[in-house]
Short mmCIF file of C-alpha atoms in Angstrom, two decimals:
data_model
loop_
_atom_site.label_atom_id
_atom_site.label_comp_id
_atom_site.label_asym_id
_atom_site.label_seq_id
_atom_site.Cartn_x
_atom_site.Cartn_y
_atom_site.Cartn_z
CA MET A 503 12.62 82.52 177.67
CA GLU A 504 12.85 80.63 174.29
CA SER A 505 16.05 78.63 174.03
CA ASP A 506 18.69 79.36 171.41
CA ASN A 507 19.72 75.70 171.40
CA PRO A 508 18.34 73.89 168.32
CA GLN A 509 18.60 70.62 170.20
CA ASP A 510 15.62 71.90 172.21
CA HIS A 511 13.63 72.14 169.04
CA GLN A 512 12.34 69.24 167.04
CA PHE A 513 11.62 71.28 163.76
CA PRO A 514 8.23 69.51 163.35
CA ASN A 515 7.22 71.43 160.22
CA LEU A 516 10.16 70.17 158.07
CA ALA A 517 10.36 67.18 155.73
CA ALA A 518 12.23 64.30 157.28
CA GLU A 519 15.53 64.76 155.45
CA SER A 520 15.57 68.55 156.07
CA HIS A 521 14.70 67.91 159.76
CA SER A 522 17.63 65.38 159.88
CA LEU A 523 20.02 67.97 158.38
CA LEU A 524 19.17 70.67 160.94
CA VAL A 525 19.49 68.16 163.82
CA ALA A 526 22.87 66.85 162.46
CA ALA A 527 24.06 70.43 162.10
CA SER A 528 23.09 71.22 165.81
CA ARG A 529 24.93 68.08 166.95
CA HIS A 530 27.96 68.80 164.81
CA ASP A 531 27.56 65.30 163.37
CA LEU A 532 29.86 65.56 160.38
CA LYS A 533 29.40 62.07 159.02
CA SER A 534 25.63 62.36 158.87
CA LEU A 535 25.93 65.88 157.39
CA GLU A 536 28.18 64.71 154.60
CA ASN A 537 25.49 62.05 153.58
CA LEU A 538 22.54 64.37 154.03
CA LEU A 539 24.13 67.25 151.98
CA ARG A 540 24.16 65.01 148.94
CA THR A 541 20.38 65.33 148.69
CA VAL A 542 19.38 68.35 150.99
CA PRO A 543 20.45 71.93 150.20
CA ALA A 544 22.52 73.52 152.91
CA SER A 545 20.29 76.58 152.78
CA VAL A 546 17.15 74.72 154.01
CA GLN A 547 15.19 76.88 156.58
CA ASP A 548 12.91 75.85 159.43
CA PRO A 549 9.57 77.77 158.93
CA GLU A 550 8.98 78.12 162.67
CA THR A 551 12.37 79.35 163.88
CA GLY A 552 13.90 80.53 160.59
CA PHE A 553 16.93 78.51 161.49
CA THR A 554 19.26 77.32 158.65
CA PRO A 555 21.80 74.53 159.36
CA LEU A 556 24.37 77.31 159.93
CA HIS A 557 22.15 78.86 162.70
CA ALA A 558 21.61 75.43 164.17
CA ALA A 559 25.33 74.62 164.13
CA ILE A 560 26.34 77.80 165.85
CA ALA A 561 23.48 77.82 168.35
CA GLY A 562 24.31 74.18 169.11
CA ALA A 563 27.70 75.29 170.32
CA ILE A 564 26.04 76.92 173.37
CA GLN A 565 25.51 73.62 175.02
CA SER A 566 28.67 72.02 173.84
CA ASN A 567 30.87 74.84 175.18
CA GLU A 568 28.71 76.08 178.04
CA VAL A 569 29.41 79.63 176.94
CA SER A 570 28.41 82.23 179.59
CA ARG A 571 26.85 85.60 178.66
CA VAL A 572 27.40 89.18 179.75
CA ASP A 573 23.99 90.92 179.60
CA GLY A 574 23.26 88.54 176.73
CA VAL A 575 25.47 90.50 174.35
CA SER A 576 29.17 90.47 173.64
CA LYS A 577 30.94 93.82 173.36
CA GLY A 578 31.64 94.26 169.65
CA GLY A 579 33.03 92.80 166.42
CA PRO A 580 36.52 91.56 165.63
CA ASN A 581 37.43 94.71 163.84
CA SER A 582 36.60 96.73 166.88
CA GLY A 583 39.10 94.94 168.93
CA ASP A 584 36.49 94.37 171.61
CA THR A 585 34.98 91.03 170.96
CA GLU A 586 34.56 88.93 174.17
CA GLU A 587 36.76 85.80 173.81
CA LYS A 588 34.43 84.07 176.35
CA GLY A 589 34.74 80.73 174.60
CA HIS A 590 35.92 78.94 171.51
CA ALA A 591 33.70 76.50 169.70
CA ASP A 592 35.05 72.97 169.67
CA GLU A 593 36.68 71.57 166.47
CA ALA A 594 33.49 69.79 165.43
CA ALA A 595 31.51 72.98 165.54
CA VAL A 596 34.12 74.81 163.45
CA GLU A 597 34.31 72.00 161.02
CA THR A 598 30.47 71.85 160.80
CA ALA A 599 30.39 75.50 159.85
CA LYS A 600 33.11 75.14 157.31
CA LEU A 601 31.36 72.09 155.71
CA LEU A 602 28.02 73.82 155.50
CA LEU A 603 29.66 76.88 153.80
CA LEU A 604 31.44 74.71 151.42
CA ASN A 605 28.16 73.19 150.41
CA GLY A 606 26.34 76.38 149.76
CA ALA A 607 25.08 77.61 153.12
CA ILE A 608 24.31 81.29 153.08
CA TRP A 609 26.22 83.32 155.66
CA ASN A 610 23.60 86.18 156.01
CA ASP A 611 20.26 84.27 156.07
CA LEU A 612 18.05 85.75 158.88
CA ASP A 613 16.15 83.73 161.32
CA LYS A 614 12.85 84.70 162.96
CA LYS A 615 14.72 86.75 165.52
CA ASP A 616 16.41 88.77 162.73
CA GLU A 617 19.76 87.17 163.39
CA THR A 618 22.28 85.79 160.97
CA PRO A 619 24.44 82.91 162.02
CA GLY A 620 27.21 85.34 162.69
CA CYS A 621 24.97 87.44 164.94
CA ILE A 622 24.39 84.44 167.19
CA ALA A 623 28.12 83.64 167.29
CA LEU A 624 28.89 87.22 168.26
CA ARG A 625 26.15 87.31 170.92
CA ILE A 626 27.24 84.09 172.66
CA GLY A 627 31.00 85.11 172.44
CA LEU A 628 32.34 82.47 170.03
CA LYS A 629 34.95 84.57 168.24
CA ASP A 630 36.34 81.71 166.00
CA LEU A 631 32.89 81.02 164.58
CA TYR A 632 32.12 84.68 164.18
CA ASN A 633 35.31 85.17 162.23
CA ILE A 634 34.34 82.29 159.98
CA MET A 635 31.09 83.93 159.19
CA VAL A 636 32.85 87.32 158.59
CA ASP A 637 35.22 85.65 156.23
CA ALA A 638 32.37 83.90 154.37
CA GLY A 639 30.63 87.29 154.07
CA VAL A 640 33.78 88.83 152.61
CA ARG A 641 34.27 86.08 150.05
CA ALA A 642 30.59 86.36 149.03
CA GLU A 643 30.67 90.20 148.67
CA ILE A 644 33.91 90.23 146.74
CA LEU A 645 32.46 87.63 144.38
CA LEU A 646 29.25 89.61 143.88
CA ASN A 647 31.29 92.81 143.26
CA ARG A 648 33.45 91.07 140.68
CA LEU A 649 30.39 89.59 138.99
CA ASP A 650 28.78 93.06 138.92
CA LYS A 651 31.91 94.34 137.14
CA TYR A 652 31.74 91.54 134.65
CA GLU A 653 28.09 92.22 133.92
CA GLN A 654 28.84 95.82 133.34
CA LEU A 655 31.61 94.97 130.87
CA GLU A 656 29.24 92.46 129.08
CA ASP A 657 26.54 95.15 128.91
CA GLN A 658 29.00 97.59 127.47
CA GLN A 659 30.22 94.99 124.93
CA SER A 660 26.61 94.18 123.97
CA ASP A 661 25.95 97.90 123.54
CA ASP A 662 29.04 98.23 121.37
CA ASP A 663 28.06 95.30 119.21
CA ASP A 664 24.39 96.49 118.77
CA ASP A 665 24.74 100.25 118.63
CA ALA A 666 28.33 101.17 117.72
CA ASP A 667 28.57 103.83 115.02
CA PRO A 668 32.05 103.83 113.42
CA ASP A 669 31.69 107.61 112.79
CA ASP A 670 30.61 108.34 116.41
CA GLU A 671 32.68 106.10 118.71
CA MET A 672 32.89 108.80 121.48
CA SER A 673 29.09 109.12 121.57
CA SER A 674 28.87 105.31 122.09
CA GLU A 675 31.36 105.32 125.00
CA ALA A 676 29.54 108.15 126.73
CA THR A 677 26.18 106.26 126.42
CA ASN A 678 27.74 103.12 127.97
CA VAL A 679 29.05 105.02 130.95
CA VAL A 680 25.65 106.55 131.64
CA GLN A 681 23.94 103.13 131.43
CA GLN A 682 26.60 101.72 133.81
CA ASP A 683 25.89 104.50 136.39
CA ASN A 684 22.11 104.02 136.27
CA ARG A 685 22.33 100.29 136.56
CA SER A 686 24.75 100.30 139.53
CA ILE A 687 22.33 102.08 141.87
CA ASN A 688 21.55 99.93 145.04
CA ASN A 689 23.07 96.78 143.48
CA THR A 690 25.05 95.89 146.64
CA SER A 691 23.30 95.30 149.90
CA ILE A 692 24.46 92.70 152.42
CA ILE A 693 20.95 92.26 154.06
CA GLN A 694 18.39 92.94 151.46
CA PRO A 695 15.45 95.17 152.52
CA SER A 696 11.85 93.93 152.14
CA SER A 697 9.91 95.05 149.12
CA GLN A 698 7.58 96.92 151.48
CA ASP A 699 10.52 98.95 152.92
CA PRO A 700 12.81 99.78 149.87
CA GLN A 701 16.11 101.57 150.35
CA PRO A 702 16.26 105.05 148.80
CA ASN A 703 18.19 105.45 145.57
CA GLN A 704 19.91 108.49 144.20
CA PRO A 705 17.42 109.53 141.47
CA THR A 706 14.58 109.39 144.01
CA TYR A 707 16.56 111.23 146.58
CA LEU A 708 17.61 114.10 144.24
CA SER A 709 14.06 114.67 143.17
CA SER A 710 12.55 114.50 146.70
CA SER A 711 11.77 117.38 148.95
CA LEU A 712 13.87 117.73 152.08
CA SER A 713 12.97 118.95 155.57
CA PHE A 714 15.56 120.72 157.55
CA HIS A 715 15.63 120.55 161.32
CA PRO A 716 18.21 121.77 163.86
CA ASP A 717 19.48 118.28 164.42
CA ARG A 718 18.81 116.53 161.07
CA ILE A 719 17.86 116.55 157.37
CA LEU A 720 15.08 114.16 156.37
CA ASP A 721 13.96 113.20 152.89
CA SER A 722 10.23 112.93 151.86
CA SER A 723 10.11 109.39 153.23
CA THR A 724 11.68 110.46 156.61
CA ASN A 725 14.88 108.77 155.79
CA SER A 726 17.68 110.60 157.52
CA VAL A 727 20.10 112.28 155.16
CA MET A 728 22.36 113.55 157.95
CA MET A 729 22.10 114.04 161.68
CA SER A 730 23.97 116.20 164.31
CA TRP A 731 25.09 113.15 166.30
CA GLU A 732 27.63 112.73 163.51
CA ASN A 733 29.45 116.01 164.62
CA ASN A 734 32.10 114.29 166.68
CA LEU A 735 32.91 111.85 163.77
CA MET A 736 33.18 114.77 161.40
CA SER A 737 35.34 116.82 163.80
CA GLN A 738 37.84 114.01 164.19
CA THR A 739 37.83 113.30 160.47
CA ALA A 740 38.48 116.92 159.53
CA SER A 741 41.32 117.12 162.11
CA LEU A 742 43.03 114.09 160.61
CA LEU A 743 42.48 115.11 156.90
CA ALA A 744 43.39 118.80 157.35
CA PRO A 745 45.73 119.08 160.36
CA SER A 746 47.21 122.41 159.27
CA PRO A 747 46.03 125.75 157.68
CA GLY A 748 46.46 126.60 154.00
CA LEU A 749 45.39 123.21 152.50
CA ARG A 750 43.41 122.65 149.40
CA ILE A 751 40.18 120.76 150.35
CA LEU A 752 37.46 118.95 148.42
CA ASN A 753 34.29 117.79 150.05
CA ILE A 754 31.68 115.72 148.14
CA GLY A 755 28.29 115.91 149.80
CA HIS A 756 27.54 118.98 151.90
CA GLY A 757 24.40 117.90 153.76
CA MET A 758 24.09 119.80 156.98
CA GLY A 759 27.53 121.37 156.47
CA ILE A 760 29.08 119.72 159.48
CA ILE A 761 32.40 118.70 158.05
CA ASP A 762 32.64 121.77 155.82
CA SER A 763 32.32 123.93 158.91
CA HIS A 764 35.19 122.02 160.54
CA PHE A 765 37.25 122.37 157.33
CA GLN A 766 36.64 126.01 157.39
CA SER A 767 38.02 126.42 160.86
CA SER A 768 41.40 125.10 159.57
CA SER A 769 41.61 128.16 157.21
CA PRO A 770 42.09 126.33 153.97
CA SER A 771 43.62 128.06 150.93
CA ALA A 772 40.87 126.56 148.74
CA HIS A 773 37.70 124.78 149.74
CA HIS A 774 35.66 123.08 147.02
CA ILE A 775 32.22 121.62 147.75
CA ILE A 776 30.19 119.40 145.43
CA GLU A 777 26.41 119.19 146.18
CA ALA A 778 23.75 117.64 143.98
CA HIS A 779 20.45 118.27 145.82
CA SER A 780 18.76 121.59 144.90
CA SER A 781 17.26 122.11 148.33
CA VAL A 782 20.64 121.83 150.02
CA LEU A 783 22.11 124.22 147.53
CA GLU A 784 19.33 126.75 148.31
CA ARG A 785 20.03 126.40 151.96
CA MET A 786 23.75 126.93 151.39
CA ARG A 787 22.91 130.20 149.71
CA GLU A 788 20.82 131.25 152.71
CA GLN A 789 23.59 130.30 155.12
CA GLY A 790 26.22 132.31 153.17
CA TRP A 791 28.38 129.54 151.88
CA TYR A 792 28.48 131.14 148.40
CA ASP A 793 29.97 134.25 149.87
CA LYS A 794 32.78 132.65 151.95
CA THR A 795 36.34 133.44 150.95
CA ASN A 796 38.13 130.59 149.05
CA VAL A 797 34.88 128.53 148.93
CA ILE A 798 33.98 127.12 145.44
CA ILE A 799 30.69 125.39 145.23
CA HIS A 800 30.03 122.89 142.25
CA GLU A 801 26.34 122.24 141.74
CA GLY A 802 25.55 118.71 140.45
CA ARG A 803 26.47 115.15 140.73
CA TRP A 804 30.10 114.28 141.51
CA GLN A 805 30.04 111.82 138.62
CA ASP A 806 29.55 114.84 136.23
CA ILE A 807 31.84 117.31 138.03
CA LEU A 808 34.83 115.43 138.87
CA PRO A 809 35.96 114.67 135.24
CA LYS A 810 35.77 118.46 134.61
CA LEU A 811 38.04 119.12 137.55
CA ILE A 812 40.57 116.57 136.42
CA GLU A 813 40.48 117.72 132.80
CA ASN A 814 40.76 121.45 133.72
CA GLU A 815 42.52 123.28 130.85
CA ASP A 816 44.97 124.73 133.32
CA GLY A 817 46.21 121.21 134.15
CA GLY A 818 43.72 119.99 136.59
CA VAL A 819 42.94 120.76 140.22
CA LEU A 820 44.83 118.95 142.97
CA PHE A 821 43.78 118.65 146.56
CA ASP A 822 45.57 117.96 149.86
CA ALA A 823 42.46 116.52 151.54
CA ILE A 824 39.27 114.90 150.09
CA TYR A 825 36.14 113.67 151.85
CA PHE A 826 33.37 111.60 150.29
CA ASP A 827 29.96 111.45 151.91
CA THR A 828 27.01 111.06 149.54
CA PHE A 829 23.48 109.80 150.26
CA ALA A 830 21.49 107.02 148.59
CA GLU A 831 24.43 105.55 146.67
CA PRO A 832 25.63 101.97 146.96
CA TYR A 833 29.17 100.77 147.77
CA SER A 834 29.89 100.48 144.10
CA ALA A 835 29.77 104.27 143.81
CA LEU A 836 32.39 104.70 146.48
CA ARG A 837 34.58 102.09 144.86
CA ARG A 838 34.23 103.80 141.50
CA PHE A 839 35.21 107.08 143.11
CA PHE A 840 38.46 105.73 144.58
CA GLU A 841 39.31 103.49 141.64
CA ASP A 842 38.72 106.07 138.88
CA PHE A 843 38.90 109.59 140.33
CA VAL A 844 41.02 110.00 143.45
CA ILE A 845 44.30 109.32 141.55
CA GLY A 846 43.63 112.38 139.29
CA LEU A 847 42.57 114.70 142.24
CA LEU A 848 44.78 113.95 145.29
CA ASP A 849 48.19 115.33 145.69
CA ASP A 850 50.89 112.77 146.08
CA ASN A 851 51.21 113.45 149.89
CA GLY A 852 47.49 114.07 150.33
CA ARG A 853 44.77 112.19 152.36
CA TRP A 854 41.33 111.35 151.70
CA GLY A 855 38.45 109.69 153.65
CA PHE A 856 34.84 108.72 153.53
CA PHE A 857 31.93 108.30 155.84
CA ASN A 858 32.10 104.70 156.96
CA GLY A 859 28.65 103.72 157.45
CA LEU A 860 28.67 100.60 155.27
CA GLY A 861 26.48 98.01 156.97
CA ALA A 862 26.34 99.91 160.23
CA ASP A 863 22.91 98.66 161.20
CA ARG A 864 24.43 95.20 162.07
CA GLN A 865 27.92 94.48 163.47
CA ILE A 866 28.66 91.50 161.16
CA CYS A 867 27.78 93.54 158.08
CA TYR A 868 29.93 96.43 159.31
CA ASP A 869 32.90 93.99 159.91
CA VAL A 870 32.37 92.27 156.48
CA TYR A 871 32.36 95.57 154.54
CA GLY A 872 35.29 96.87 156.58
CA LYS A 873 37.37 94.01 155.23
CA VAL A 874 35.84 94.28 151.75
CA VAL A 875 36.71 97.94 151.42
CA GLU A 876 40.18 97.48 152.82
CA LEU A 877 40.94 94.76 150.28
CA ASP A 878 39.51 97.02 147.49
CA LEU A 879 41.48 100.05 148.66
CA PHE A 880 44.71 97.89 148.68
CA GLU A 881 43.98 96.63 145.09
CA ALA A 882 43.47 100.30 143.97
CA GLY A 883 46.78 101.34 145.54
CA TYR A 884 45.81 102.93 148.86
CA GLU A 885 46.83 102.24 152.51
CA VAL A 886 44.28 102.99 155.11
CA GLU A 887 44.65 103.84 158.79
CA TRP A 888 41.61 103.27 161.04
CA THR A 889 40.86 105.30 164.18
CA ILE A 890 38.26 103.91 166.59
CA VAL A 891 35.67 106.44 167.78
CA GLU A 892 33.19 105.63 170.47
CA VAL A 893 29.52 106.19 169.58
CA SER A 894 26.93 106.70 172.31
CA ASP A 895 23.72 104.71 172.50
CA LEU A 896 21.59 106.57 169.89
CA ASP A 897 18.44 104.59 170.91
CA GLU A 898 18.91 105.70 174.44
CA THR A 899 19.27 109.34 173.57
CA GLY A 900 16.22 109.25 171.27
CA GLU A 901 18.07 110.18 168.15
CA TRP A 902 15.87 107.90 165.91
CA GLU A 903 12.53 109.35 166.95
CA GLY A 904 10.72 110.45 163.80
CA VAL A 905 13.21 108.71 161.54
CA LYS A 906 12.08 105.83 159.24
CA ARG A 907 15.21 103.73 159.42
CA PRO A 908 18.08 103.90 161.88
CA TYR A 909 21.29 103.79 159.92
CA TRP A 910 23.67 103.35 162.88
CA LYS A 911 23.33 100.79 165.66
CA LEU A 912 26.94 100.13 166.66
CA LYS A 913 29.19 101.21 169.60
CA GLU A 914 32.24 102.04 167.56
CA TYR A 915 32.88 103.93 164.35
CA ARG A 916 35.95 103.02 162.33
CA LEU A 917 37.28 106.28 160.88
CA PRO A 918 39.32 105.77 157.67
CA ILE A 919 42.17 107.97 156.51
CA CYS A 920 43.59 106.75 153.14
CA ARG A 921 46.81 107.68 151.39
CA PHE A 922 48.58 106.41 148.21
CA MET A 923 50.82 103.53 148.98
CA GLY A 924 54.60 104.14 149.11
#
């Protein structure tokens, strides 16, 4: 079995200084690192192993701490409350990781085994180093999100300067909003997909043909839109969002109709559903959703429909429970939803939630985005309560057979229920 310890490698394909940097990182030699980092970038990568200095520093902690393993894998991430505290890196390893990050090391670089530095820390049970990587990821993602907002503002200002018509100000504002929407698609991805395996985006999805199966919906590229294994997650979400009959409910994204069926069982007084894909709408007609009492179906994109609900001539429509679960949209779309729209739709004592699948193909990405969304929710004026739901091994049950890309690889789902603060 190939060793994880970089001290067992000599990095023969690297230039001398880069080789020295990786070795110094693996040995937690802070003095040498400080000197080398003046001329060698902290993001240098060994072509044979894919190790960066961060990989080397964390893998080097195996020998220095003699960390034992349980089936080669620890039991979860820090947000799951199940991380194995099997060992703590010594102070030199921690300081090495901090020094590398301070000098531009990239927290989510992948090695040849498809692991980030944090993945290694999680696997060998070093919680303190894992948490350092998670915090680095949170800082990086928050910075990227802020930069994206600034770019959008600059684009809008540029459009105003170039195209503004003093007699048609409202038209100019509408154009800017549309451009912002189009530009934001797939602009936030923690681990970037390869160009040969691109992520689906919303325009492509909405124009694609769908295939409906008893246990899943697939798009034309065999990406899974929704699957029946989510039923338990949706059942618990619906129970927490709508615990009593007679509530006003809004669901954004019908899919297989799993959560809408659970909402229906609570006998809502009004049940609004927003769905954008024509094939899903056609199937909803076939299944009788248009004929159900108190069900109102809005055909189109939520970005176009929600402003009309808020600006309703009768004073707007308020809901006691809102759920958000769209497909092929980035995190920025969810953030825009709760920053700009929920305040005009949710009753003061209402609750809202979303499908929390952000980064769920990798534990560290899930933990990073869990913290990012929690910070963004707090900034937008919401408190969130998380409920942990166990998820069975979907590989073992064959759920991903015939699916292009598994979108869930974790043992626990963190179910969010959000309310206004105060």
